[in-house]
Every structure is written in C-alpha cells, then in structure tokens.
Amino acid sequence: MEVAAAAAGEGGTAMETEEMERRKALSAQFAAITGCSAAAACGVLGGHDWHLERALNAYFEQPLEDKDEGGRGPPPRMDPGGCIDLTADATISNVSDAGADSRQQDDDSSFSLITWNIDGLDSRNLQERARGVCSYLALYSPDVVFLQEVILPYLCILQSRVASYTVIPGNIDGYFTVILLKKSRVKLLKQEIVGFPTTSMMRNLLVVHVSISGNELCLMTSHLESTKDHSKERVKQLQIVLNKMQEESESTTVIFGGDTNLRDSEVTKLGGLPNNVMDMWEFLGKPQHCRYTWDTSSNTNLGIASKCKLRFDRVYVRPAAEGGNIVPRSMDLIGLEKLDCGTFPSDHWGLLCNFDVIL
C-alpha cells in the first residue's frame, strides 16, 4: 500500500510539473502577443481556465484603461522620424461608416478587395502589427479580405476587432488562410476547403461563394508552397487552383488572390494561364508601382542583407461568361508605412484591388 501510494504521489508530482510548464508557456505566449507583464498574463489566463483563445478575446475586448493596469501601458505616440501609428484602439465597426467608406459601402457599382500575407509566424511585435493590419482594414473598408499566414492568436485579435466582417478561417492548426466578408455588402452562400494532397507545409485552397450587389462570385485564397526548392509542388498547387476556377459555373465570376510564391517561369511551365483567366496586374497594364509585393530593399522586417524584389502576391480573375461582369479598375500596395513599433505590418506589402461592377 505504501509503495502504491508513493508511486501515485510521484505520478501526481509529474503531472503537476507538466501542468506548471504548460501554464508557463501559455503565459509567455500571452505576454508576447499582448505586451502585458507575466503577472498580468497569469491573472487573465487563470480567470479563463487557462484557455488561450478565450483569454485573448477577453483581453482585447476590455477597456483600454483596464489593460494599462495589467501592464501593457498606453498606446505609443507618433514618432516624427517617419513612422506612423496605425495601432489606435478602434474596431472596424466604429469607423466603417465615415466619409468615403460609407459612400463606397452604398455604391453597388464597385467593390474592393485586399489580399495580404500578414506574416503571423513572426512573433516580433505581433500585437502591434496585427492592430496595424486591422487599422488598414478600417482605413480602406474593403468588401473582401484575403489573409495568409494567420496563426490562432492573430485570428483571436482579428475576431475581436473586425465586428463588421464575417471571419472564415481555412484551418485553426498551425498557420492558415482567412477570408473576411463585410456583412453589410457580402452575403455568404457556401464555403469549402480544397486540400493540396502532397503539400509539406499545411497548404490548401479556401473557397467561398458569395453574393455582392446581386452578382454571385466565387472567391478563393491560398498560400502556395514556399521557397525555390519547392517549385514543383507549387506548380502542382497552381494547377489545382486553375482547375477549380475552371470548374465553377460560367455564370459566376471567380476571383483568386493570395501569396502564390510564384516566379513567372513557373506559370510559363503550365503553358500560361487559361485564355479565360486574367492576371489582374497584367490586365491593368503591368503598373510598376504595385509590381513587387515582397521587396527586401524597402521592407526591413526580415533583416535580409540581399536585396530581392518578387511578385509573390497575385490576383487572378475569371469573368462570368455573360451578365454581372466584374471588371478590374485599380491595384495599389498597402502597408508601406512603418508602425510606431519600428516595423512594417508584414514582410509582404498588401494589395488593394478595386473593381467596377457592370450591372
């Protein structure tokens, strides 16, 4: 009996140690995301049964003065040295009715889309960068948003700050894509996830069918396999995307956008895009101001010594065969200003795309 009791005691101690290590790791993760003290992190997590997502949601929903008491401190002030503070505590629903945004919202003759790899895998200044991205969404009030490289804590921040959008994740494990749909303009009809069978990087294709101004659209986003060494897999994934675009009804406009990691030579390997699918950047006349979305000569987030300029982020459009036409009008880079924390919102620039709706 004494031996059994001793064994049970040792087992209990091991379990307690494991639980303490788990809580320590959660506290460190919470503090890194929120910028609060370790003590404040323990307090918030403990109040939510050590459930990270619930604790993050509660933290970002509480009044700013309460967070300051928890150790985060007031928002940083404007730096006159060329950095801009886009991290003010305003939810998108608070500002989406202002000025040009409200006019755009009421204008059925156009709609806008942002696609952006927000680099959630980089934990540095994650909270400030996430809030910066949300502020850009508030500034431009796009109807549709495609995000890549989102992680669960980043998703929690999004869900707490974009109340005027329907949030559709492509997964919740590891890192994944997310589609945001403005509730006031975009009606979700259905959604699906198309797997990439041979991916080694957890990649897939997130697809939603929506209605905008009476026009049915099929919207797709993906983060194709990364790095030069995975070119073969990336081309296979591109083929799956193009096949899926072609499978959709001819009466539906299809728009794909995302971080493709593509080199032009890889598109050439497939014989180019299908005749009825356009590269939006090329359709607009290859404007140089928005050509390179991954530019280490201008974006210093990664601290890469070599200077690389690549058009990783792309938007493809397959117009409807007849009626309800969606025509690309403009494309611009966003995220070009450093935040007050000294970094850009992401190592990628985002793409802001505007379309005309031919009723």
Coordinates of C-alpha atoms in Angstrom, one line a residue:
M1 CA 0.0 0.0 0.0
E2 CA 2.8 2.4 0.9
V3 CA 4.6 1.6 -2.4
A4 CA 1.4 2.2 -4.3
A5 CA 0.8 5.5 -2.5
A6 CA 4.4 6.6 -3.2
A7 CA 4.0 5.8 -6.9
A8 CA 0.8 7.7 -7.0
G9 CA 2.5 10.6 -5.3
E10 CA 5.3 10.6 -7.8
G11 CA 2.8 10.4 -10.7
G12 CA 0.9 13.3 -9.2
T13 CA 4.1 15.4 -8.9
A14 CA 5.0 14.7 -12.5
M15 CA 1.5 15.8 -13.7
E16 CA 1.7 18.9 -11.6
T17 CA 5.1 19.8 -13.0
E18 CA 3.8 19.2 -16.6
E19 CA 0.8 21.4 -15.9
M20 CA 3.1 24.2 -14.5
E21 CA 5.2 24.1 -17.6
R22 CA 2.2 24.3 -19.8
R23 CA 0.9 27.3 -17.9
K24 CA 4.3 28.9 -18.0
A25 CA 4.4 28.5 -21.8
L26 CA 0.9 29.9 -22.2
S27 CA 1.7 32.9 -20.0
A28 CA 4.8 33.6 -22.1
Q29 CA 2.8 33.4 -25.3
F30 CA 0.0 35.6 -24.0
A31 CA 2.5 38.2 -22.8
A32 CA 4.3 38.2 -26.1
I33 CA 1.1 38.8 -28.0
T34 CA -0.4 41.4 -25.7
G35 CA 2.7 43.1 -24.4
C36 CA 1.4 42.8 -20.8
S37 CA 3.5 41.7 -17.9
A38 CA 3.9 38.0 -17.0
A39 CA 1.9 38.5 -13.8
A40 CA -1.0 40.1 -15.7
A41 CA -0.8 37.2 -18.3
C42 CA -1.2 34.7 -15.5
G43 CA -4.1 36.6 -14.0
V44 CA -6.1 36.8 -17.2
L45 CA -5.4 33.2 -18.2
G46 CA -6.2 31.9 -14.8
G47 CA -9.5 33.8 -14.9
H48 CA -10.4 31.9 -18.2
D49 CA -9.3 28.4 -17.1
W50 CA -6.0 28.7 -19.0
H51 CA -7.8 28.8 -22.3
L52 CA -5.6 31.0 -24.6
E53 CA -8.2 31.9 -27.1
R54 CA -10.8 32.9 -24.5
A55 CA -8.3 34.9 -22.5
L56 CA -7.1 36.8 -25.6
N57 CA -10.6 37.6 -26.7
A58 CA -11.4 38.9 -23.2
Y59 CA -8.2 40.9 -23.0
F60 CA -8.7 42.7 -26.3
E61 CA -12.4 43.4 -25.6
Q62 CA -11.8 45.1 -22.2
P63 CA -11.4 48.9 -21.9
L64 CA -8.0 50.4 -22.6
E65 CA -7.5 51.7 -19.0
D66 CA -8.1 48.2 -17.6
K67 CA -5.3 46.8 -19.9
D68 CA -2.9 49.6 -18.8
E69 CA -3.4 48.4 -15.2
G70 CA -2.4 44.9 -16.4
G71 CA 0.9 46.2 -17.5
R72 CA 0.6 46.9 -21.2
G73 CA 0.9 50.7 -20.9
P74 CA -0.6 53.4 -23.0
P75 CA -0.5 53.3 -26.8
P76 CA 2.8 54.6 -28.3
R77 CA 3.0 58.2 -29.5
M78 CA 3.7 59.4 -33.0
D79 CA 7.4 59.2 -33.9
P80 CA 8.4 62.3 -36.0
G81 CA 11.1 60.2 -37.6
G82 CA 8.9 58.8 -40.4
C83 CA 6.9 56.1 -38.5
I84 CA 3.2 56.3 -38.3
D85 CA 1.0 54.9 -35.5
L86 CA -1.8 52.8 -37.1
T87 CA -2.5 50.9 -33.9
A88 CA -5.2 53.0 -32.2
D89 CA -7.8 51.1 -30.3
A90 CA -10.8 51.4 -32.7
T91 CA -12.7 48.5 -34.0
I92 CA -13.5 48.5 -37.7
S93 CA -17.2 48.7 -37.0
N94 CA -16.6 52.1 -35.3
V95 CA -15.1 53.7 -38.3
S96 CA -16.7 52.0 -41.3
D97 CA -19.5 54.5 -41.6
A98 CA -17.2 57.5 -42.0
G99 CA -16.6 59.6 -45.2
A100 CA -15.7 57.8 -48.4
D101 CA -16.1 54.4 -46.7
S102 CA -19.8 54.8 -46.3
R103 CA -20.2 56.1 -49.8
Q104 CA -18.3 53.1 -51.1
Q105 CA -20.5 50.8 -49.0
D106 CA -23.6 52.2 -50.6
D107 CA -22.2 52.1 -54.1
D108 CA -23.3 48.9 -55.9
S109 CA -21.2 49.9 -59.0
S110 CA -17.9 48.9 -57.4
F111 CA -16.3 46.7 -54.8
S112 CA -12.9 46.3 -53.2
L113 CA -10.6 43.5 -52.1
I114 CA -7.4 43.3 -50.1
T115 CA -5.1 40.3 -50.2
W116 CA -2.2 40.2 -47.7
N117 CA 0.3 37.8 -46.3
I118 CA 0.4 39.2 -42.7
D119 CA 3.4 37.1 -41.5
G120 CA 1.8 35.7 -38.4
L121 CA 4.7 33.4 -38.0
D122 CA 6.9 36.3 -37.0
S123 CA 6.2 36.8 -33.2
R124 CA 8.1 40.1 -33.0
N125 CA 5.7 43.0 -32.3
L126 CA 2.8 40.7 -33.2
Q127 CA 0.2 42.6 -31.3
E128 CA 1.2 46.0 -32.8
R129 CA 1.5 44.5 -36.3
A130 CA -1.9 42.8 -36.0
R131 CA -3.5 46.0 -34.8
G132 CA -1.8 47.9 -37.7
V133 CA -3.3 45.5 -40.3
C134 CA -6.8 46.0 -38.6
S135 CA -6.3 49.7 -38.9
Y136 CA -5.6 49.4 -42.6
L137 CA -8.8 47.4 -43.0
A138 CA -10.6 50.2 -41.1
L139 CA -9.0 52.8 -43.3
Y140 CA -9.9 51.2 -46.7
S141 CA -13.1 49.3 -45.6
P142 CA -12.7 46.6 -48.2
D143 CA -15.7 44.4 -49.0
V144 CA -13.5 41.3 -49.1
V145 CA -10.2 40.4 -47.4
F146 CA -7.9 37.5 -48.1
L147 CA -5.2 36.9 -45.4
Q148 CA -2.4 34.4 -45.5
E149 CA -0.1 33.1 -42.8
V150 CA -2.5 33.6 -39.9
I151 CA -2.0 31.9 -36.6
L152 CA -4.6 31.3 -33.9
P153 CA -3.6 34.2 -31.6
Y154 CA -3.7 36.5 -34.6
L155 CA -7.1 35.1 -35.5
C156 CA -8.3 35.9 -32.0
I157 CA -7.2 39.5 -32.4
L158 CA -9.0 39.7 -35.8
Q159 CA -12.2 38.3 -34.3
S160 CA -12.2 40.8 -31.5
R161 CA -11.6 43.8 -33.8
V162 CA -13.5 43.2 -37.1
A163 CA -17.1 43.0 -35.8
S164 CA -18.4 44.2 -39.2
Y165 CA -16.9 41.2 -41.0
T166 CA -17.7 37.5 -41.2
V167 CA -14.5 35.7 -40.4
I168 CA -13.9 32.4 -42.3
P169 CA -10.6 30.6 -41.4
G170 CA -9.1 27.9 -43.7
N171 CA -7.9 26.0 -40.7
I172 CA -7.1 26.6 -37.0
D173 CA -4.0 24.4 -36.7
G174 CA -0.5 25.8 -37.3
Y175 CA -0.8 28.7 -39.8
F176 CA -3.6 29.1 -42.3
T177 CA -5.6 31.5 -44.5
V178 CA -8.6 33.6 -43.6
I179 CA -11.3 35.3 -45.7
L180 CA -13.2 38.3 -44.3
L181 CA -16.6 39.3 -45.8
K182 CA -18.2 42.7 -45.0
K183 CA -21.5 41.8 -43.5
S184 CA -23.3 44.9 -44.9
R185 CA -22.5 44.1 -48.5
V186 CA -21.4 40.5 -48.9
K187 CA -23.7 37.6 -48.4
L188 CA -22.0 34.2 -47.7
L189 CA -23.7 31.4 -49.7
K190 CA -21.4 28.4 -49.0
Q191 CA -17.8 27.6 -48.3
E192 CA -15.3 24.7 -48.8
I193 CA -11.7 23.8 -48.3
V194 CA -9.8 22.1 -51.2
G195 CA -6.8 20.1 -50.0
F196 CA -3.4 20.0 -51.6
P197 CA -2.6 16.3 -51.4
T198 CA 1.2 16.5 -51.5
T199 CA 1.9 19.7 -49.5
S200 CA 4.5 19.5 -46.8
M201 CA 3.6 23.0 -45.5
M202 CA -0.1 22.6 -44.5
R203 CA -1.3 24.5 -47.5
N204 CA -4.8 24.3 -49.0
L205 CA -7.3 26.4 -51.0
L206 CA -10.1 28.2 -49.2
V207 CA -13.2 28.8 -51.3
V208 CA -16.3 30.8 -50.6
H209 CA -19.4 31.5 -52.8
V210 CA -20.9 34.9 -52.1
S211 CA -23.4 37.4 -53.5
I212 CA -22.4 41.1 -53.9
S213 CA -24.9 43.6 -55.3
G214 CA -26.9 40.7 -56.8
N215 CA -23.8 39.2 -58.5
E216 CA -22.7 35.7 -57.5
L217 CA -19.0 35.4 -57.0
C218 CA -16.6 32.6 -56.2
L219 CA -13.7 33.8 -54.1
M220 CA -10.6 31.8 -53.4
T221 CA -7.4 32.3 -51.5
S222 CA -4.3 30.2 -50.8
H223 CA -0.7 30.4 -49.7
L224 CA 1.1 28.2 -52.2
E225 CA 4.2 26.2 -51.2
S226 CA 7.2 28.4 -50.3
T227 CA 10.8 28.6 -51.4
K228 CA 12.6 27.9 -54.6
D229 CA 13.3 24.3 -53.7
H230 CA 9.5 23.5 -53.7
S231 CA 8.8 24.8 -57.2
K232 CA 7.5 21.5 -58.4
E233 CA 4.9 21.3 -55.6
R234 CA 4.0 24.9 -56.1
V235 CA 3.2 24.4 -59.8
K236 CA 1.0 21.4 -58.9
Q237 CA -0.9 23.6 -56.4
L238 CA -1.3 26.3 -59.0
Q239 CA -2.8 23.8 -61.4
I240 CA -5.3 22.7 -58.7
V241 CA -6.3 26.3 -58.3
L242 CA -6.7 26.9 -62.0
N243 CA -8.7 23.7 -62.4
K244 CA -11.0 24.8 -59.6
M245 CA -11.5 28.2 -61.2
Q246 CA -12.5 26.5 -64.4
E247 CA -14.9 24.1 -62.7
E248 CA -17.1 26.9 -61.4
S249 CA -20.3 27.8 -63.3
E250 CA -19.7 30.1 -66.3
S251 CA -22.3 32.4 -65.0
T252 CA -20.2 33.1 -61.9
T253 CA -17.2 35.5 -61.7
V254 CA -14.2 33.8 -60.0
I255 CA -11.5 35.7 -58.2
F256 CA -8.4 34.1 -56.7
G257 CA -5.9 36.1 -54.6
G258 CA -3.1 35.2 -52.3
D259 CA 0.6 34.6 -51.7
T260 CA 1.4 32.4 -54.6
N261 CA 5.2 32.5 -54.2
L262 CA 5.2 32.2 -58.0
R263 CA 8.0 33.0 -60.4
D264 CA 6.9 33.9 -63.9
S265 CA 8.8 30.9 -65.3
E266 CA 6.6 28.6 -63.2
V267 CA 3.5 30.0 -64.8
T268 CA 5.1 29.5 -68.2
K269 CA 5.7 25.8 -67.3
L270 CA 2.0 25.3 -67.3
G271 CA 1.6 27.0 -70.7
G272 CA 0.5 30.3 -69.1
L273 CA -2.9 31.0 -67.7
P274 CA -6.1 29.7 -69.4
N275 CA -7.5 32.0 -72.0
N276 CA -10.4 33.0 -69.8
V277 CA -8.3 33.7 -66.7
M278 CA -6.6 37.0 -66.4
D279 CA -3.7 38.1 -64.1
M280 CA -5.2 41.4 -62.7
W281 CA -1.8 43.1 -62.6
E282 CA -1.1 42.3 -66.3
F283 CA -4.7 43.3 -67.3
L284 CA -4.1 46.7 -65.8
G285 CA -1.0 47.3 -67.9
K286 CA 1.6 46.0 -65.5
P287 CA 1.8 49.1 -63.4
Q288 CA 5.3 49.3 -61.8
H289 CA 4.1 50.9 -58.6
C290 CA 2.5 47.7 -57.4
R291 CA 4.6 45.1 -59.1
Y292 CA 6.7 43.8 -56.2
T293 CA 4.9 42.7 -53.1
W294 CA 8.0 41.1 -51.5
D295 CA 10.8 43.7 -51.6
T296 CA 13.6 43.4 -49.1
S297 CA 15.2 46.5 -50.4
S298 CA 12.3 48.5 -49.0
N299 CA 10.9 46.2 -46.3
T300 CA 13.3 45.7 -43.5
N301 CA 11.2 43.3 -41.3
L302 CA 13.3 40.2 -42.1
G303 CA 16.7 42.0 -41.9
I304 CA 17.8 40.2 -45.1
A305 CA 21.1 41.6 -46.4
S306 CA 20.5 40.6 -50.0
K307 CA 18.0 42.7 -52.0
C308 CA 15.2 40.8 -53.6
K309 CA 12.1 42.0 -55.4
L310 CA 9.4 39.5 -56.3
R311 CA 5.8 39.5 -57.3
F312 CA 4.7 36.8 -54.9
D313 CA 1.2 38.1 -54.3
R314 CA -1.2 37.8 -57.3
V315 CA -4.8 38.2 -58.2
Y316 CA -6.4 36.1 -60.9
V317 CA -9.9 36.8 -62.3
R318 CA -12.1 34.5 -64.4
P319 CA -15.0 36.7 -65.6
A320 CA -18.5 35.4 -65.9
A321 CA -19.3 34.4 -69.5
E322 CA -22.2 36.8 -69.7
G323 CA -24.0 39.2 -67.4
G324 CA -23.0 40.5 -64.0
N325 CA -19.5 41.4 -65.2
I326 CA -16.8 42.4 -62.7
V327 CA -14.0 44.5 -64.2
P328 CA -10.7 45.2 -62.5
R329 CA -10.2 49.0 -62.1
S330 CA -7.0 49.6 -60.0
M331 CA -4.4 47.9 -57.8
D332 CA -2.2 49.5 -55.2
L333 CA 0.3 48.4 -52.5
I334 CA -0.6 49.0 -48.8
G335 CA 1.3 48.5 -45.6
L336 CA 4.2 50.7 -46.8
E337 CA 4.5 52.8 -43.6
K338 CA 6.4 51.6 -40.6
L339 CA 4.3 51.4 -37.4
D340 CA 5.3 53.2 -34.3
C341 CA 7.0 50.0 -33.0
G342 CA 9.5 50.4 -35.8
T343 CA 8.4 47.6 -38.1
F344 CA 6.1 47.3 -41.0
P345 CA 2.8 45.3 -40.5
S346 CA 4.2 42.4 -42.5
D347 CA 7.3 41.4 -44.6
H348 CA 4.9 41.5 -47.6
W349 CA 3.1 44.5 -48.9
G350 CA -0.7 44.1 -49.2
L351 CA -2.6 44.5 -52.4
L352 CA -5.7 46.8 -52.5
C353 CA -7.8 45.9 -55.6
N354 CA -10.8 47.9 -56.8
F355 CA -13.3 46.5 -59.3
D356 CA -16.2 48.0 -61.3
V357 CA -19.5 46.1 -61.2
I358 CA -21.3 46.3 -64.6
L359 CA -24.9 45.9 -63.7

